[in-house]
Structure formats: structure tokens, C-alpha cells
Amino acid sequence: MGGPGDPPEGTPEGGPVGGEDEYRSVVFDESFVRAARLQEYSARERMTDHAPAVRRRPPLRRGLSRQVLVLVLLIAVAFGTAIYMGVRHPYQTSALRQPAEPLRMTVIPLAPTGAVPGHADAEYLYAHSPAAQYRVGAEGIPLPASRRTAHFSDSQVVSALTTAKDYIVRSSLDPDVLTGDQVRTVRVLLDTDQLDQFDQSFAHPAADGRHAPTGWLVRFDPAEAKLADGRIRVQGSLQAAETDASTLEVTADHTFVYALRAARAGAPKEASLFTVRRELHFRFDRDDLRMHTAQLVVSYVQAGPLSCAEDSTNRLHPLLAGQTAKAGGPAGTDPYATGSATALCGSLATSAQPRV
């Protein structure tokens, strides 16, 4: 006789013993029921609405999927922000930036063929020299009309010209540089790649075409000469040109005329003129334009009256009124002319001296 849970005919042949079937292990807990896509209406609902026995439930919104979506969005936003800041960061340095070239310099002393002309009045000397029509100070270094290039804007070209002018003014017209030991005002305008060369030039001057202080700036021996007139006469030009998509170059060619007199006590009070012609080539990349610095790559200097026997590497030792050179040079050189001298020591042309 079958048990209370068995069918009247008994357990089917081949069925599980004791009435246990294969679905006995399945547990229909609350989460399983709630997750079902179909739900049976209650008896009251079926009587009232005559609805089908079951209805379809809306799909459950899983909280985990929403959290994952929010996390992915946050990561994407953070990643995009990092890329944007990396591109737009104002102090970013290009990984492809080429290091600045070392400065190549040439300083040529020009020796007078006779005694240096002198006069008590510096204005008189200027008026009777080729510098009579020169402008005074920085006015003699006007900025040219600038135009944008293929890869640089008007403002970038102006920035290059302005930086070059600032360097020329500070290194050629500042009294603290001319007759003192001030170099910092010039140094701060140089590209950082050239600072070691600049510092070594002043710490260990050498006539090697790389480390002459007088290649970087104009300065006299303060024990020998001082300015007789602070209104230095200047004339020259600035030109800017693009060399490639990342580089601007500025070429400067200026002649400076200084009125000097002896600094020693008891020396004659007459003034004399001293002329320096400087041809400077500057180079600017985009970092230099942004930082208001320059790469000075070529410095070509002619200066006189000087004695070829004196070392002009560290400081210039001008021959003053009435003095003569101990040694001359090859052919005469006129610093007012546009040609370039080729000798390491030249003779100052008579036409370059004031007519006293």
C-alpha cells in the first residue's frame, strides 16, 4: 500500500524511491520569485478585470550595472581632462626641442695709425665724427615694421625683435655693465642652455672663440676709462626671419660710439671717441618667445681705438686722447662700413676718427 504522498497506483516504474523527484532540490525563494518575468494574477484580479492568468513584469533595474556605468563615465572624464591639461599646460616643454647652440664669437681690436684725437667737449667730437647724425641710446635701435611669417604670428615676431633689442640695450648701453661688474641683467635674457657657457666666460675668460666676456657684452676697464658723456650714439638695424616651422632668427648690426676720458687721477681731461660695431645673430624657438629669452649664436665685434698688444678678451682697454698704439695690424678697417673684417687685429681707418 502506498504512502500518503504516493499516487494510488504507486510509484511509477523507474521513478525515484520515496516519492522524491529531480526538482526536489530546487528552492523557489523570494528573490527567485521576484525575478520572474511572468507573474500570476490573484483570483480577485482575474474576476474583476477578466485579465489573463498571468502578466508580464517590467525588467528589474540592477544597481550594479548603474554603478559600473557611472564608474566608466568618471574614468573617461578624468582621462580626457588629463589629456587636455597635458596639451594645454602653459609650462609644457616640447620633447622635440633642440638644445641651443653655443655662442661663436669674434672680437677684433682696431689700432689707430696715429695719436687718438681728443677734445674737452664730447659734443664737439660727436659733431665732427661719422656719428654726428646718430641717435642717442635706445632710440638708435628702433624696431622695424614686423610681419607675420608662415608659422609665427605678428606678436611672436615682435616678441623676438623686442627681446633682441633688450639684450642689445642692456649689453651695450647700461653704465653698470660698461664700466662695472654687472652681468646679471644680460644673463637673464639668455636661453638656459647657454648659461653655463656665459658663466664660464666670466669665471675663466679665454680667447678661444667661445669664452670671451667681450663677445657677450661691451665693458671697459674701469681703472682706465670712464664715460665722458652718458648719451651714447647708436645706429643700426634689426631684421627678423623664419628659418623653419619652429625657429625665428633676428640679425642685429649696430655701431655704438662712446665718449670716454681717463679714469686715473691727474690724467688729461680731454675726451675721445671709442667705436664698437656689433653684429649679433639671435635664435628663438617657441619656448624662448614665451619666456622672453634668446639664443645668441653669433657675436662679431670690431672695436677701437685699441692696441693689438692688449688682451681684449675680458675687458676692452681703450686708447684715450693723445695715446698711440704699440702695435698696428694689417689693412685699415672702418667699423662704419658695411663690409666685414677678416683679420684678428686691424688698423682703425682715419675716416673713422673725429676731425679735430
GROMACS .gro file of C-alpha atoms in nm:
model
  356
    1MET     CA    1   0.000   0.000   0.000
    2GLY     CA    2   0.137   0.339  -0.097
    3GLY     CA    3   0.216   0.612   0.146
    4PRO     CA    4   0.010   0.925   0.189
    5GLY     CA    5   0.219   1.115  -0.064
    6ASP     CA    6   0.222   0.841  -0.328
    7PRO     CA    7  -0.015   0.813  -0.624
    8PRO     CA    8  -0.293   0.548  -0.596
    9GLU     CA    9  -0.126   0.325  -0.843
   10GLY     CA   10   0.203   0.352  -0.652
   11THR     CA   11   0.532   0.486  -0.759
   12PRO     CA   12   0.580   0.479  -1.134
   13GLU     CA   13   0.831   0.231  -1.258
   14GLY     CA   14   1.172   0.387  -1.286
   15GLY     CA   15   1.075   0.682  -1.067
   16PRO     CA   16   1.272   0.794  -0.765
   17VAL     CA   17   1.225   0.590  -0.448
   18GLY     CA   18   1.023   0.750  -0.169
   19GLY     CA   19   0.849   0.992  -0.400
   20GLU     CA   20   1.145   1.223  -0.433
   21ASP     CA   21   1.168   1.373  -0.780
   22GLU     CA   22   1.451   1.553  -0.955
   23TYR     CA   23   1.310   1.900  -0.882
   24ARG     CA   24   1.304   1.845  -0.506
   25SER     CA   25   1.636   2.032  -0.474
   26VAL     CA   26   1.513   2.349  -0.644
   27VAL     CA   27   1.423   2.616  -0.387
   28PHE     CA   28   1.188   2.890  -0.506
   29ASP     CA   29   1.295   3.161  -0.263
   30GLU     CA   30   1.172   3.521  -0.261
   31SER     CA   31   1.449   3.653  -0.488
   32PHE     CA   32   1.369   3.386  -0.747
   33VAL     CA   33   1.002   3.472  -0.742
   34ARG     CA   34   1.064   3.848  -0.768
   35ALA     CA   35   1.298   3.799  -1.060
   36ALA     CA   36   1.041   3.608  -1.264
   37ARG     CA   37   0.939   3.785  -1.584
   38LEU     CA   38   0.582   3.645  -1.559
   39GLN     CA   39   0.358   3.694  -1.256
   40GLU     CA   40   0.025   3.524  -1.189
   41TYR     CA   41  -0.275   3.747  -1.118
   42SER     CA   42  -0.465   3.687  -0.798
   43ALA     CA   43  -0.813   3.531  -0.808
   44ARG     CA   44  -0.972   3.865  -0.724
   45GLU     CA   45  -0.779   4.039  -1.007
   46ARG     CA   46  -0.888   3.771  -1.255
   47MET     CA   47  -1.254   3.805  -1.151
   48THR     CA   48  -1.253   4.185  -1.165
   49ASP     CA   49  -1.058   4.261  -1.481
   50HIS     CA   50  -1.108   3.939  -1.673
   51ALA     CA   51  -0.743   3.955  -1.737
   52PRO     CA   52  -0.527   3.667  -1.847
   53ALA     CA   53  -0.393   3.442  -1.577
   54VAL     CA   54  -0.053   3.598  -1.590
   55ARG     CA   55   0.103   3.939  -1.664
   56ARG     CA   56   0.449   4.040  -1.779
   57ARG     CA   57   0.656   4.230  -1.521
   58PRO     CA   58   0.890   4.511  -1.615
   59PRO     CA   59   1.255   4.412  -1.601
   60LEU     CA   60   1.435   4.484  -1.277
   61ARG     CA   61   1.695   4.761  -1.281
   62ARG     CA   62   2.010   4.620  -1.145
   63GLY     CA   63   2.200   4.861  -0.917
   64LEU     CA   64   2.536   4.710  -1.003
   65SER     CA   65   2.502   4.789  -1.374
   66ARG     CA   66   2.427   5.153  -1.299
   67GLN     CA   67   2.729   5.182  -1.071
   68VAL     CA   68   2.953   5.031  -1.334
   69LEU     CA   69   2.823   5.277  -1.593
   70VAL     CA   70   2.886   5.575  -1.362
   71LEU     CA   71   3.235   5.449  -1.285
   72VAL     CA   72   3.318   5.414  -1.655
   73LEU     CA   73   3.195   5.767  -1.722
   74LEU     CA   74   3.405   5.910  -1.437
   75ILE     CA   75   3.716   5.733  -1.564
   76ALA     CA   76   3.655   5.862  -1.917
   77VAL     CA   77   3.612   6.221  -1.792
   78ALA     CA   78   3.928   6.202  -1.580
   79PHE     CA   79   4.129   6.058  -1.868
   80GLY     CA   80   4.003   6.326  -2.108
   81THR     CA   81   4.086   6.601  -1.857
   82ALA     CA   82   4.439   6.468  -1.813
   83ILE     CA   83   4.498   6.468  -2.188
   84TYR     CA   84   4.361   6.822  -2.223
   85MET     CA   85   4.578   6.958  -1.942
   86GLY     CA   86   4.881   6.785  -2.089
   87VAL     CA   87   4.824   6.955  -2.424
   88ARG     CA   88   4.729   7.296  -2.289
   89HIS     CA   89   4.965   7.323  -1.992
   90PRO     CA   90   5.132   7.668  -2.018
   91TYR     CA   91   5.470   7.542  -1.896
   92GLN     CA   92   5.495   7.233  -2.112
   93THR     CA   93   5.828   7.197  -2.292
   94SER     CA   94   5.836   7.026  -2.625
   95ALA     CA   95   6.006   6.690  -2.612
   96LEU     CA   96   6.145   6.758  -2.959
   97ARG     CA   97   6.313   7.087  -2.862
   98GLN     CA   98   6.670   7.109  -2.987
   99PRO     CA   99   6.934   7.232  -2.739
  100ALA     CA  100   7.071   7.580  -2.802
  101GLU     CA  101   7.398   7.607  -2.991
  102PRO     CA  102   7.700   7.753  -2.808
  103LEU     CA  103   7.785   8.112  -2.893
  104ARG     CA  104   8.055   8.159  -3.157
  105MET     CA  105   8.232   8.492  -3.107
  106THR     CA  106   8.499   8.703  -3.273
  107VAL     CA  107   8.645   9.019  -3.116
  108ILE     CA  108   8.871   9.226  -3.343
  109PRO     CA  109   9.066   9.519  -3.191
  110LEU     CA  110   9.127   9.813  -3.425
  111ALA     CA  111   9.451  10.003  -3.369
  112PRO     CA  112   9.485  10.372  -3.466
  113THR     CA  113   9.754  10.473  -3.710
  114GLY     CA  114   9.846  10.780  -3.503
  115ALA     CA  115   9.756  10.959  -3.182
  116VAL     CA  116   9.392  10.938  -3.074
  117PRO     CA  117   9.213  11.273  -3.132
  118GLY     CA  118   9.078  11.440  -2.820
  119HIS     CA  119   8.876  11.745  -2.714
  120ALA     CA  120   8.746  11.885  -2.391
  121ASP     CA  121   8.389  11.881  -2.524
  122ALA     CA  122   8.244  11.541  -2.608
  123GLU     CA  123   7.966  11.704  -2.812
  124TYR     CA  124   8.227  11.864  -3.033
  125LEU     CA  125   8.383  11.523  -3.100
  126TYR     CA  126   8.046  11.373  -3.191
  127ALA     CA  127   7.963  11.663  -3.421
  128HIS     CA  128   8.290  11.617  -3.612
  129SER     CA  129   8.270  11.239  -3.648
  130PRO     CA  130   8.071  10.995  -3.865
  131ALA     CA  131   7.838  10.961  -3.565
  132ALA     CA  132   7.713  11.320  -3.596
  133GLN     CA  133   7.367  11.207  -3.713
  134TYR     CA  134   7.340  10.903  -3.490
  135ARG     CA  135   7.059  10.883  -3.239
  136VAL     CA  136   7.110  10.872  -2.865
  137GLY     CA  137   7.084  10.550  -2.668
  138ALA     CA  138   6.800  10.307  -2.728
  139GLU     CA  139   6.645  10.547  -2.981
  140GLY     CA  140   6.916  10.430  -3.219
  141ILE     CA  141   6.777  10.076  -3.202
  142PRO     CA  142   6.424  10.116  -3.344
  143LEU     CA  143   6.207   9.812  -3.403
  144PRO     CA  144   6.135   9.754  -3.772
  145ALA     CA  145   5.786   9.708  -3.910
  146SER     CA  146   5.709   9.344  -3.839
  147ARG     CA  147   5.503   9.100  -4.037
  148ARG     CA  148   5.382   8.753  -3.953
  149THR     CA  149   5.557   8.459  -4.113
  150ALA     CA  150   5.424   8.126  -4.233
  151HIS     CA  151   5.441   7.973  -3.882
  152PHE     CA  152   5.471   8.273  -3.646
  153SER     CA  153   5.219   8.545  -3.568
  154ASP     CA  154   5.279   8.921  -3.565
  155SER     CA  155   5.301   8.920  -3.185
  156GLN     CA  156   5.562   8.642  -3.187
  157VAL     CA  157   5.779   8.828  -3.438
  158VAL     CA  158   5.750   9.145  -3.228
  159SER     CA  159   5.844   8.945  -2.918
  160ALA     CA  160   6.161   8.818  -3.086
  161LEU     CA  161   6.261   9.167  -3.202
  162THR     CA  162   6.187   9.317  -2.860
  163THR     CA  163   6.394   9.057  -2.677
  164ALA     CA  164   6.685   9.112  -2.915
  165LYS     CA  165   6.664   9.487  -2.861
  166ASP     CA  166   6.652   9.444  -2.483
  167TYR     CA  167   6.966   9.232  -2.498
  168ILE     CA  168   7.148   9.489  -2.711
  169VAL     CA  169   7.045   9.777  -2.485
  170ARG     CA  170   7.147   9.602  -2.165
  171SER     CA  171   7.476   9.468  -2.302
  172SER     CA  172   7.585   9.785  -2.483
  173LEU     CA  173   7.430  10.088  -2.309
  174ASP     CA  174   7.389  10.010  -1.939
  175PRO     CA  175   7.654  10.211  -1.745
  176ASP     CA  176   7.675   9.940  -1.478
  177VAL     CA  177   7.768   9.691  -1.749
  178LEU     CA  178   8.000   9.924  -1.941
  179THR     CA  179   8.220  10.034  -1.651
  180GLY     CA  180   8.131   9.787  -1.377
  181ASP     CA  181   8.084   9.422  -1.298
  182GLN     CA  182   7.711   9.396  -1.365
  183VAL     CA  183   7.628   9.096  -1.583
  184ARG     CA  184   7.303   8.961  -1.437
  185THR     CA  185   7.081   9.198  -1.635
  186VAL     CA  186   7.227   9.048  -1.953
  187ARG     CA  187   7.235   8.690  -1.829
  188VAL     CA  188   6.861   8.672  -1.753
  189LEU     CA  189   6.781   8.727  -2.122
  190LEU     CA  190   6.973   8.419  -2.238
  191ASP     CA  191   6.831   8.074  -2.307
  192THR     CA  192   6.901   7.842  -2.014
  193ASP     CA  193   7.109   7.614  -2.237
  194GLN     CA  194   7.368   7.894  -2.276
  195LEU     CA  195   7.401   7.995  -1.911
  196ASP     CA  196   7.687   7.756  -1.839
  197GLN     CA  197   7.887   7.897  -2.129
  198PHE     CA  198   7.810   8.252  -2.016
  199ASP     CA  199   7.916   8.183  -1.657
  200GLN     CA  200   8.234   8.006  -1.763
  201SER     CA  201   8.324   8.301  -1.987
  202PHE     CA  202   8.333   8.535  -1.690
  203ALA     CA  203   8.481   8.287  -1.444
  204HIS     CA  204   8.759   8.175  -1.681
  205PRO     CA  205   8.792   8.414  -1.981
  206ALA     CA  206   8.967   8.266  -2.283
  207ALA     CA  207   9.043   8.382  -2.636
  208ASP     CA  208   8.907   8.059  -2.784
  209GLY     CA  209   8.610   8.198  -2.975
  210ARG     CA  210   8.373   8.067  -2.704
  211HIS     CA  211   8.455   8.227  -2.370
  212ALA     CA  212   8.536   8.597  -2.415
  213PRO     CA  213   8.322   8.826  -2.196
  214THR     CA  214   8.358   9.098  -2.460
  215GLY     CA  215   8.179   8.866  -2.700
  216TRP     CA  216   7.873   8.871  -2.475
  217LEU     CA  217   7.872   9.241  -2.385
  218VAL     CA  218   8.067   9.568  -2.401
  219ARG     CA  219   8.270   9.660  -2.095
  220PHE     CA  220   8.575   9.874  -2.032
  221ASP     CA  221   8.841   9.852  -1.767
  222PRO     CA  222   8.705  10.093  -1.502
  223ALA     CA  223   9.056  10.163  -1.376
  224GLU     CA  224   9.149  10.309  -1.715
  225ALA     CA  225   8.840  10.473  -1.866
  226LYS     CA  226   8.504  10.618  -1.773
  227LEU     CA  227   8.216  10.769  -1.968
  228ALA     CA  228   8.264  11.136  -2.051
  229ASP     CA  229   7.907  11.159  -2.183
  230GLY     CA  230   7.626  10.919  -2.093
  231ARG     CA  231   7.445  10.995  -2.420
  232ILE     CA  232   7.594  10.714  -2.628
  233ARG     CA  233   7.541  10.742  -3.003
  234VAL     CA  234   7.390  10.444  -3.182
  235GLN     CA  235   7.287  10.346  -3.532
  236GLY     CA  236   7.196  10.012  -3.683
  237SER     CA  237   6.923   9.771  -3.785
  238LEU     CA  238   6.723   9.468  -3.676
  239GLN     CA  239   6.582   9.206  -3.911
  240ALA     CA  240   6.365   8.903  -3.832
  241ALA     CA  241   6.316   8.595  -4.050
  242GLU     CA  242   6.173   8.247  -4.013
  243THR     CA  243   6.427   7.969  -4.067
  244ASP     CA  244   6.188   7.676  -4.018
  245ALA     CA  245   5.848   7.598  -3.868
  246SER     CA  246   5.985   7.618  -3.512
  247THR     CA  247   6.257   7.883  -3.530
  248LEU     CA  248   6.281   8.259  -3.574
  249GLU     CA  249   6.613   8.439  -3.623
  250VAL     CA  250   6.694   8.804  -3.563
  251THR     CA  251   7.003   8.966  -3.712
  252ALA     CA  252   7.131   9.282  -3.544
  253ASP     CA  253   7.402   9.512  -3.682
  254HIS     CA  254   7.474   9.825  -3.476
  255THR     CA  255   7.755  10.072  -3.428
  256PHE     CA  256   7.799  10.230  -3.083
  257VAL     CA  257   8.012  10.539  -3.025
  258TYR     CA  258   8.121  10.617  -2.667
  259ALA     CA  259   8.281  10.935  -2.538
  260LEU     CA  260   8.548  10.834  -2.286
  261ARG     CA  261   8.810  11.001  -2.070
  262ALA     CA  262   9.080  10.870  -1.842
  263ALA     CA  263   8.969  10.742  -1.502
  264ARG     CA  264   9.306  10.788  -1.331
  265ALA     CA  265   9.354  11.090  -1.111
  266GLY     CA  266   9.576  11.353  -1.268
  267ALA     CA  267   9.523  11.219  -1.621
  268PRO     CA  268   9.432  11.462  -1.905
  269LYS     CA  269   9.066  11.562  -1.901
  270GLU     CA  270   9.021  11.554  -2.275
  271ALA     CA  271   8.756  11.317  -2.409
  272SER     CA  272   8.797  11.084  -2.704
  273LEU     CA  273   8.561  10.863  -2.900
  274PHE     CA  274   8.558  10.485  -2.890
  275THR     CA  275   8.363  10.289  -3.152
  276VAL     CA  276   8.221   9.939  -3.125
  277ARG     CA  277   8.043   9.762  -3.406
  278ARG     CA  278   7.844   9.457  -3.302
  279GLU     CA  279   7.687   9.205  -3.537
  280LEU     CA  280   7.470   8.968  -3.335
  281HIS     CA  281   7.262   8.674  -3.452
  282PHE     CA  282   6.979   8.563  -3.225
  283ARG     CA  283   6.770   8.248  -3.248
  284PHE     CA  284   6.428   8.193  -3.092
  285ASP     CA  285   6.218   7.881  -3.052
  286ARG     CA  286   5.866   7.890  -2.909
  287ASP     CA  287   5.990   7.842  -2.554
  288ASP     CA  288   6.222   8.143  -2.592
  289LEU     CA  289   5.937   8.356  -2.724
  290ARG     CA  290   5.720   8.258  -2.428
  291MET     CA  291   5.995   8.310  -2.168
  292HIS     CA  292   6.134   8.633  -2.321
  293THR     CA  293   6.480   8.478  -2.367
  294ALA     CA  294   6.714   8.445  -2.665
  295GLN     CA  295   6.982   8.216  -2.801
  296LEU     CA  296   7.281   8.429  -2.901
  297VAL     CA  297   7.455   8.214  -3.161
  298VAL     CA  298   7.697   8.457  -3.333
  299SER     CA  299   7.875   8.764  -3.198
  300TYR     CA  300   8.109   8.955  -3.429
  301VAL     CA  301   8.274   9.260  -3.274
  302GLN     CA  302   8.508   9.530  -3.407
  303ALA     CA  303   8.627   9.784  -3.150
  304GLY     CA  304   8.879  10.070  -3.144
  305PRO     CA  305   9.095  10.254  -3.090
  306LEU     CA  306   9.267   9.963  -2.916
  307SER     CA  307   9.622   9.837  -2.908
  308CYS     CA  308   9.667   9.496  -3.060
  309ALA     CA  309   9.919   9.425  -2.784
  310GLU     CA  310   9.644   9.446  -2.520
  311ASP     CA  311   9.424   9.148  -2.442
  312SER     CA  312   9.064   9.238  -2.524
  313THR     CA  313   8.917   8.907  -2.410
  314ASN     CA  314   8.794   9.002  -2.064
  315ARG     CA  315   8.767   9.383  -2.089
  316LEU     CA  316   8.832   9.646  -2.350
  317HIS     CA  317   9.131   9.875  -2.284
  318PRO     CA  318   9.061  10.187  -2.495
  319LEU     CA  319   9.337  10.414  -2.615
  320LEU     CA  320   9.238  10.759  -2.495
  321ALA     CA  321   9.308  11.112  -2.617
  322GLY     CA  322   9.669  11.158  -2.722
  323GLN     CA  323   9.765  10.791  -2.685
  324THR     CA  324   9.910  10.576  -2.964
  325ALA     CA  325   9.908  10.202  -3.025
  326LYS     CA  326  10.218  10.000  -2.955
  327ALA     CA  327  10.149   9.769  -3.246
  328GLY     CA  328   9.940   9.804  -3.559
  329GLY     CA  329   9.755   9.550  -3.765
  330PRO     CA  330   9.710   9.455  -4.129
  331ALA     CA  331   9.490   9.664  -4.358
  332GLY     CA  332   9.284   9.953  -4.224
  333THR     CA  333   8.931   9.870  -4.111
  334ASP     CA  334   8.642  10.114  -4.090
  335PRO     CA  335   8.375  10.000  -3.840
  336TYR     CA  336   8.127  10.240  -4.003
  337ALA     CA  337   8.148  10.049  -4.331
  338THR     CA  338   7.920   9.757  -4.409
  339GLY     CA  339   8.195   9.512  -4.504
  340SER     CA  340   8.328   9.254  -4.263
  341ALA     CA  341   8.684   9.249  -4.136
  342THR     CA  342   8.878   8.925  -4.171
  343ALA     CA  343   9.185   8.998  -3.957
  344LEU     CA  344   9.214   8.916  -3.586
  345CYS     CA  345   9.361   9.261  -3.535
  346GLY     CA  346   9.311   9.554  -3.769
  347SER     CA  347   9.401   9.917  -3.809
  348LEU     CA  348   9.140  10.179  -3.737
  349ALA     CA  349   9.081  10.379  -4.053
  350THR     CA  350   9.149  10.751  -4.030
  351SER     CA  351   8.799  10.819  -4.164
  352ALA     CA  352   8.653  10.658  -3.852
  353GLN     CA  353   8.814  10.916  -3.624
  354PRO     CA  354   8.669  11.260  -3.544
  355ARG     CA  355   8.821  11.554  -3.731
  356VAL     CA  356   8.962  11.776  -3.459
   0.00000   0.00000   0.00000
